[in-house]
Short mmCIF file of C-alpha atoms in Angstrom, two decimals:
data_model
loop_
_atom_site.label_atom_id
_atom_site.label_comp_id
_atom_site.label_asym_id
_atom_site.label_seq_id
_atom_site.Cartn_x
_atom_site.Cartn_y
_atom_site.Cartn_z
CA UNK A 1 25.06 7.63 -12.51
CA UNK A 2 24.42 8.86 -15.53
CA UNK A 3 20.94 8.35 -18.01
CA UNK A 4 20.97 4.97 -17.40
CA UNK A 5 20.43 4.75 -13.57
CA UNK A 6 18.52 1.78 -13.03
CA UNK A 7 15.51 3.41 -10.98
CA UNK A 8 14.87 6.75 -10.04
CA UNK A 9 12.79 8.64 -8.11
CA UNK A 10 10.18 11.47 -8.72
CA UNK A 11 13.25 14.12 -8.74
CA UNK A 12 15.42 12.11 -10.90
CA UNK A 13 17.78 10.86 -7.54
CA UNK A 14 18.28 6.88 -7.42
CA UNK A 15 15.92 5.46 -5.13
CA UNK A 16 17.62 5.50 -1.15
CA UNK A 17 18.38 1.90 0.06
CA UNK A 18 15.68 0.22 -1.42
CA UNK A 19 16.40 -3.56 -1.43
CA UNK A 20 15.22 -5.75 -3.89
CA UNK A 21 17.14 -5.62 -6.83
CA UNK A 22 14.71 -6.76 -9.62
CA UNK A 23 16.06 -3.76 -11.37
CA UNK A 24 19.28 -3.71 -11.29
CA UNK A 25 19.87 -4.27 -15.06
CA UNK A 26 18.34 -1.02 -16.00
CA UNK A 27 15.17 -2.45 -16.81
CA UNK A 28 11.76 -3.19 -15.25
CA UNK A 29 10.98 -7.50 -14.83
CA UNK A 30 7.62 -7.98 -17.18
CA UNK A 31 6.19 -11.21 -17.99
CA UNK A 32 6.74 -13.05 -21.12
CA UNK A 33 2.99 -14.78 -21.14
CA UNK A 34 -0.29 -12.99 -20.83
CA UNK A 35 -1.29 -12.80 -17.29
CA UNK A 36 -3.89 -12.10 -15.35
CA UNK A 37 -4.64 -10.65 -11.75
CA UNK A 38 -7.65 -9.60 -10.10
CA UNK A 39 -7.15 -7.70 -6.49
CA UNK A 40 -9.90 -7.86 -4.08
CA UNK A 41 -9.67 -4.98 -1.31
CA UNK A 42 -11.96 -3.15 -0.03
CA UNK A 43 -9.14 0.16 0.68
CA UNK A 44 -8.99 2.30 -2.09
CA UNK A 45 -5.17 2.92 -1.49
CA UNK A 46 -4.28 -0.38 -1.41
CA UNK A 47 -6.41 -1.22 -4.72
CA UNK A 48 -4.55 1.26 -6.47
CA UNK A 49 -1.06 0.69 -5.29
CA UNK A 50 -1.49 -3.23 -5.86
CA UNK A 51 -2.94 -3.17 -9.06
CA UNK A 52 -0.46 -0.38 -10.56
CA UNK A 53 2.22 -2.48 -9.11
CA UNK A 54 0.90 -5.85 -11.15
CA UNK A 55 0.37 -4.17 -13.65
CA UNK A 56 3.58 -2.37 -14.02
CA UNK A 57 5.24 -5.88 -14.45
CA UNK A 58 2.57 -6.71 -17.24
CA UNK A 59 -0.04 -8.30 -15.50
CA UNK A 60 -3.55 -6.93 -16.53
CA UNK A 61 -4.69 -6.32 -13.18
CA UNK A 62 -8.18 -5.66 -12.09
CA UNK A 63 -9.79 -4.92 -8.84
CA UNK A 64 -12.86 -4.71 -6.82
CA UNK A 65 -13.88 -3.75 -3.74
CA UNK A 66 -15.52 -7.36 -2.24
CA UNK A 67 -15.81 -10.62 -2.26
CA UNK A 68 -19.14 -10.88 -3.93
CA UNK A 69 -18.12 -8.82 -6.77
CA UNK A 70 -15.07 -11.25 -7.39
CA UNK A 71 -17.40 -14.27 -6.68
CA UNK A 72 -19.67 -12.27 -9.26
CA UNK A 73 -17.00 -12.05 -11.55
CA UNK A 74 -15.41 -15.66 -11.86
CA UNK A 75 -18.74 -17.13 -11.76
CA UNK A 76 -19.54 -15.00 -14.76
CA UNK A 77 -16.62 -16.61 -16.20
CA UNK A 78 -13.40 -14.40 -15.97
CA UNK A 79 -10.26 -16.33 -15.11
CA UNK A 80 -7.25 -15.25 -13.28
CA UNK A 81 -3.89 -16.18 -13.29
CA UNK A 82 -3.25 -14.53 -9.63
CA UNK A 83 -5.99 -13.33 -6.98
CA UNK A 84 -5.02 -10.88 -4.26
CA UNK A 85 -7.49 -11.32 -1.53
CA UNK A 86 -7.92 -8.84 1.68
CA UNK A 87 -8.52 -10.49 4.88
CA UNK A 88 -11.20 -7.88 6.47
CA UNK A 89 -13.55 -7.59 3.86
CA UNK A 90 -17.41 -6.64 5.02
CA UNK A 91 -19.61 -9.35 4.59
CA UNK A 92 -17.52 -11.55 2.71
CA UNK A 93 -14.40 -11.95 4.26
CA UNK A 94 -11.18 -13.13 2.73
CA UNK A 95 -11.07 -16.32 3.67
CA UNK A 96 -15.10 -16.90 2.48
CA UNK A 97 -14.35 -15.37 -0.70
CA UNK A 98 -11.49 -17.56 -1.19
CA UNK A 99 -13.66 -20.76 0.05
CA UNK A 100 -16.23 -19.19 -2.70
CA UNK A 101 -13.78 -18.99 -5.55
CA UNK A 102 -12.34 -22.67 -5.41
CA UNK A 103 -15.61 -24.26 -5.07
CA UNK A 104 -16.30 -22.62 -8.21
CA UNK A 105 -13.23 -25.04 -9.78
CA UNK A 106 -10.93 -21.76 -10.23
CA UNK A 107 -7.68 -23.10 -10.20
CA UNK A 108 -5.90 -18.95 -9.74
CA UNK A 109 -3.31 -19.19 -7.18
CA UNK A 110 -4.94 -16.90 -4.65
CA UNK A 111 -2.66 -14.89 -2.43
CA UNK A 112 -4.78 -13.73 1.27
CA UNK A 113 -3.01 -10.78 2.08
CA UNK A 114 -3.76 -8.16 5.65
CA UNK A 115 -2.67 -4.92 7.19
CA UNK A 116 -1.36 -7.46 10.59
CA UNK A 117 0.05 -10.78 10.13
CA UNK A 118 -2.12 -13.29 12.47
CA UNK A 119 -1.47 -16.98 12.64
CA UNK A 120 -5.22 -17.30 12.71
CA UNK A 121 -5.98 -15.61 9.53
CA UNK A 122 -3.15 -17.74 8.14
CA UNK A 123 -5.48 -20.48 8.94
CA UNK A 124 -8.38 -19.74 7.96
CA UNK A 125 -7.19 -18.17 4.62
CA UNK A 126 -5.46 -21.79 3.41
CA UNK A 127 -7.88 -23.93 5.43
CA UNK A 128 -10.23 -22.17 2.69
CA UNK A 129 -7.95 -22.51 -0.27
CA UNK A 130 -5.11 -20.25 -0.43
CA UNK A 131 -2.26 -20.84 -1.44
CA UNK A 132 -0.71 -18.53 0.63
CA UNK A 133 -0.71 -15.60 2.94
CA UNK A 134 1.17 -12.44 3.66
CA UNK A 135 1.39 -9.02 5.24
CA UNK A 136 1.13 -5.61 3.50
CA UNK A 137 2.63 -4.11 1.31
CA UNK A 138 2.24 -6.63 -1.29
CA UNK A 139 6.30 -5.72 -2.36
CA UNK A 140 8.42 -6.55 -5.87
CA UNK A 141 10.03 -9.19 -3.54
CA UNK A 142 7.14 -11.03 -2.77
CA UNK A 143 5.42 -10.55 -6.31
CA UNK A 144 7.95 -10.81 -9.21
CA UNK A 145 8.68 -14.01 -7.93
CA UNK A 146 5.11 -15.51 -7.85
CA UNK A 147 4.87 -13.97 -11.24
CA UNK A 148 8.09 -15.40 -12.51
CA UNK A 149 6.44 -18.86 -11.62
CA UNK A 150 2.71 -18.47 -13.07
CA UNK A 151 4.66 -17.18 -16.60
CA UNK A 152 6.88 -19.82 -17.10
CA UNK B 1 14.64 30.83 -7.15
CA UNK B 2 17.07 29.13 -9.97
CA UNK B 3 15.40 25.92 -10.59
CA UNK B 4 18.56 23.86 -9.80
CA UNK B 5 18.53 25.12 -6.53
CA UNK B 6 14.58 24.41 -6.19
CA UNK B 7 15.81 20.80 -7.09
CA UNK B 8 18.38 20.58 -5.11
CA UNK B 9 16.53 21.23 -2.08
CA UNK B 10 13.56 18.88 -2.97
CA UNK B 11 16.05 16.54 -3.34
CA UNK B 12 17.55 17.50 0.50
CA UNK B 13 13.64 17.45 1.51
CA UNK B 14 12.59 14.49 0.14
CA UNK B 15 16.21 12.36 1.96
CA UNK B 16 15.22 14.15 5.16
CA UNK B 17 11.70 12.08 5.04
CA UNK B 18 13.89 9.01 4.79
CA UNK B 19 16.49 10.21 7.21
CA UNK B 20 13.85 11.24 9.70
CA UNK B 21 11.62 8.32 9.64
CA UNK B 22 8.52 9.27 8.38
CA UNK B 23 8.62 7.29 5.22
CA UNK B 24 9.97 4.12 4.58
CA UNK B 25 11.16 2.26 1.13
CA UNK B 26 7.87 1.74 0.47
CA UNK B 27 7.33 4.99 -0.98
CA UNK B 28 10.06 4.65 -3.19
CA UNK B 29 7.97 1.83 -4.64
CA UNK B 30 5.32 4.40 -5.25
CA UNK B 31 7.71 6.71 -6.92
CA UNK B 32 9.09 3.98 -9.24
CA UNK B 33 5.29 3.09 -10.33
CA UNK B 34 5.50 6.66 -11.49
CA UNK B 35 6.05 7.08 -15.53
CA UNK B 36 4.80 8.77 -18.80
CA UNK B 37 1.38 6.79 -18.46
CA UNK B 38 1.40 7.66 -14.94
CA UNK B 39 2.90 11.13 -14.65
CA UNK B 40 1.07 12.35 -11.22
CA UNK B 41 0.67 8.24 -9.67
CA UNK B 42 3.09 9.51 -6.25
CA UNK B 43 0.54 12.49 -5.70
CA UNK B 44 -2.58 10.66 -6.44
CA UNK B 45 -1.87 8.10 -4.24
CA UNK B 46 -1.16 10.48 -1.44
CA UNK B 47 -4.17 12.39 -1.87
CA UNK B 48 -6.01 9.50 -1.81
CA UNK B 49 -4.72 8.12 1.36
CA UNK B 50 -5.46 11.64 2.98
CA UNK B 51 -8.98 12.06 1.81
CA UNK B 52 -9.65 8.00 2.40
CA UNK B 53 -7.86 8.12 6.14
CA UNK B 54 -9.81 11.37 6.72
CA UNK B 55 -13.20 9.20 6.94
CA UNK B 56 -11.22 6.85 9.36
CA UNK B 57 -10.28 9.33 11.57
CA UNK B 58 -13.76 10.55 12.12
CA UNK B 59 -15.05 6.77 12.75
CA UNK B 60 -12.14 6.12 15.46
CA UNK B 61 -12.69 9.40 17.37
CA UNK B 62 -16.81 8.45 17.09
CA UNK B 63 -15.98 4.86 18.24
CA UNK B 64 -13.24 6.05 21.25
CA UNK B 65 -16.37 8.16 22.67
CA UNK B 66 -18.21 5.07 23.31
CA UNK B 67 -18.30 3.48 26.58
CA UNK B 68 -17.59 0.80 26.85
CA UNK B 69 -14.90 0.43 23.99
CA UNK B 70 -15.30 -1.44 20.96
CA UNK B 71 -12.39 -2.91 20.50
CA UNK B 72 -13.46 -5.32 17.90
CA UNK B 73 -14.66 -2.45 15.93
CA UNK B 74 -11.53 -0.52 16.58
CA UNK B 75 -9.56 -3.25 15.53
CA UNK B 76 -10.97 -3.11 12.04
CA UNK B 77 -10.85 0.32 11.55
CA UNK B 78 -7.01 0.18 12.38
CA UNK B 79 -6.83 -2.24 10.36
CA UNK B 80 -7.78 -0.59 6.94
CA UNK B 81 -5.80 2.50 8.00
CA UNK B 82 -2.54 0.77 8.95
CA UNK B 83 -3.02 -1.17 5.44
CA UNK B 84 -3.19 1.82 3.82
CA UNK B 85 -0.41 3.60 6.05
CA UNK B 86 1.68 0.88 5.15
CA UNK B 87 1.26 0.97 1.50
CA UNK B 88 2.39 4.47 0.89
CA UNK B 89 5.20 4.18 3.62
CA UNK B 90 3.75 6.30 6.19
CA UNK B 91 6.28 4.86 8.82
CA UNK B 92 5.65 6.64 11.41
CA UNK B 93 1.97 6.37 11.14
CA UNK B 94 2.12 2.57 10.57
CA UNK B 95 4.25 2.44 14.41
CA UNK B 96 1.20 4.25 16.10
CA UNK B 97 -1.38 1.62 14.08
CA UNK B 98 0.52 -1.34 15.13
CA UNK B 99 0.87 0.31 18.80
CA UNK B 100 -3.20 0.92 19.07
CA UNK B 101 -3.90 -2.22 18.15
CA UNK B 102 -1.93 -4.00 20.35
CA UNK B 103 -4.02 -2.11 23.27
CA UNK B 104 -6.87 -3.03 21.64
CA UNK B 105 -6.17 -6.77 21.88
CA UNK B 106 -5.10 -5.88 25.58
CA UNK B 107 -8.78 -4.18 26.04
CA UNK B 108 -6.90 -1.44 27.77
CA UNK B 109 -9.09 2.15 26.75
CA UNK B 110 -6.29 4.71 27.95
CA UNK B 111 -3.76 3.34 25.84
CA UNK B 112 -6.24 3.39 23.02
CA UNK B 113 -7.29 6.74 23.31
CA UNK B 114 -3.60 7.90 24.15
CA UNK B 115 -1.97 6.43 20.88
CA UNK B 116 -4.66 7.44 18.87
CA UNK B 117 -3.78 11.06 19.49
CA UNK B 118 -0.34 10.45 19.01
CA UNK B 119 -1.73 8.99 15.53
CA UNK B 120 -3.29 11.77 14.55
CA UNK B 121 -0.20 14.05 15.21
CA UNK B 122 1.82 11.98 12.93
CA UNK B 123 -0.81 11.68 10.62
CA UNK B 124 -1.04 15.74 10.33
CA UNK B 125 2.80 16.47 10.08
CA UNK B 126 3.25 14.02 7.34
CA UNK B 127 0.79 15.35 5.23
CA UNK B 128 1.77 18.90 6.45
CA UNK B 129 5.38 17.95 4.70
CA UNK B 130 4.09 15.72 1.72
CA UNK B 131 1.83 18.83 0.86
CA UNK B 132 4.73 21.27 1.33
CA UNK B 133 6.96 18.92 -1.05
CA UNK B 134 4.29 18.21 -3.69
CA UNK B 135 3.78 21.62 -4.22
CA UNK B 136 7.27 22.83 -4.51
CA UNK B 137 7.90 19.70 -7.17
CA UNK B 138 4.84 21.60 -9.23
CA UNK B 139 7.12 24.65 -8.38
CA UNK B 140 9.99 23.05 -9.59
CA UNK B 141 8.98 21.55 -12.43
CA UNK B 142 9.06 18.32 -14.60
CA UNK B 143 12.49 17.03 -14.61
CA UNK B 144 14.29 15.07 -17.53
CA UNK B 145 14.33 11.72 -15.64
CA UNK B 146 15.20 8.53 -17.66
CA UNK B 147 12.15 6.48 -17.33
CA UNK B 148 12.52 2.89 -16.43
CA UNK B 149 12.80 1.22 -19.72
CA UNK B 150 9.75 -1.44 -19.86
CA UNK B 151 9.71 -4.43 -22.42
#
């Protein structure tokens, strides 16, 4: 291991066992096409987490805390390649917001994401218009390829 | 101390978290987010977790002193903080959320009340260690890591 150790940690050691080998040639995946991301979560650690992660592929990521300011913002016109939508939001939920978003004519793939996989949020979430839905963390293994697909 | 040696044994510190069990590969993904634009990212994240969770705390121990239970109120509460647990690869906290909410969904109060304090332990001797570590990395200084390369 010398300077070119594909990733490294905060104290310069190569990263444990993590799987996922998206950087195993030494360099980070990034998108070849502009994209664009909005993540919808009302936990400030998981806005920041899942938005630096997005973005650190090349996806200009923004994020808000509900439903109604996402609603607020694609009916205002913004467009997203990719929306990232919590399950549990307060008065919107994820599913609603989702509903909210495609009767609007937004054609984002929308990803419902929660802390607990349930069956019934599964549901709900594509009964409403997701495309899909998954369980925290939102990981490079889930997202590089979902962002592999909207760039090319 | 030489700062090798300081390195060495944040090195030895930060495997034992691993080794232990009371992070998971999910941190990692927090360190690797961590670059020139986003020197501090591990930290900040932590910090925020801490001072985020803290506020959770307080509404669980208000809502387990209710009788009867809440447990649809719990749930959601354990819900944002095992989501959050989860994203920084608090592993050990993440087994006590998943734990509590199963007796939640089993409307059993003891268990509840009982995991919850085993939460909290957890809770406090992770950030007791990510503290410790933190500030001996300021200690030890910056190091000449090659950055991931981006494109």
């Amino acid at each position: 291991m010398g300077a070119e150790v594909d990733h490294v940690s905060l104290m310069g050691m190569s990263g444990g066992s993590a799987e996922g080998n998206d950087r195993s040639e030494g360099q980070r995946f990034s998108c070849k096409n502009k994209l664009t991301a909005l993540v919808v979560d009302n936990g400030a650690v998981c806005r920041a987490i899942q938005t630096a992660l997005l973005r650190s592929y090349g996806v200009e990521t923004e994020a808000v805390e509900t439903g109604e300011a996402a609603v607020q913002l694609i009916a205002s016109g913004a467009t997203f390649n990719l929306i990232i939508i919590e399950m549990l939001l307060p008065v919107l939920n994820g599913p609603e917001t989702a509903r909210q978003i495609r009767a609007m004519g937004a054609q984002s793939k929308i990803l419902g994401i929660s802390a607990f996989f349930d069956e019934r949020h599964q549901q709900e979430f594509l009964a409403a218009g997701a495309d899909r839905f998954i369980e925290k963390p939102l990981s490079p293994e889930i997202v590089i390829p979902i962002i592999w697909e909207l760039d090319n | 101390m030489e700062r090798n040696q300081m390195r060495r044994q944040l090195a030895l510190m930060r495997q034992s978290f691993f080794d232990q069990g009371f992070l998971d590969e999910q941190f990692i993904q927090l360190e690797e987010l961590q670059d020139d634009a986003n020197p501090n990212f591990v930290e900040e994240v932590v910090t925020l977790y801490y001072r985020d969770s803290s506020r959770l705390i307080l509404n669980i121990d208000q809502a387990l002193e209710r009788n009867p239970l809440d447990f649809n109120k719990l749930d959601n509460y354990m819900h944002q903080f095992k989501g959050s647990s989860t994203s920084i690869g608090a592993k050990k906290v993440k087994a006590e959320c998943t734990q509590f909410r199963e007796y939640c969904k089993a409307g059993n109060s003891e268990g509840c009340m009982r995991t919850f304090q085993q939460l909290k332990k957890e809770y406090a001797i992770l950030k007791r260690k990510l503290e410790a570590y933190f500030q001996q990395a300021r200690q030890a200084g910056p190091l000449e890591t090659a950055c991931r390369s981006r494109n």
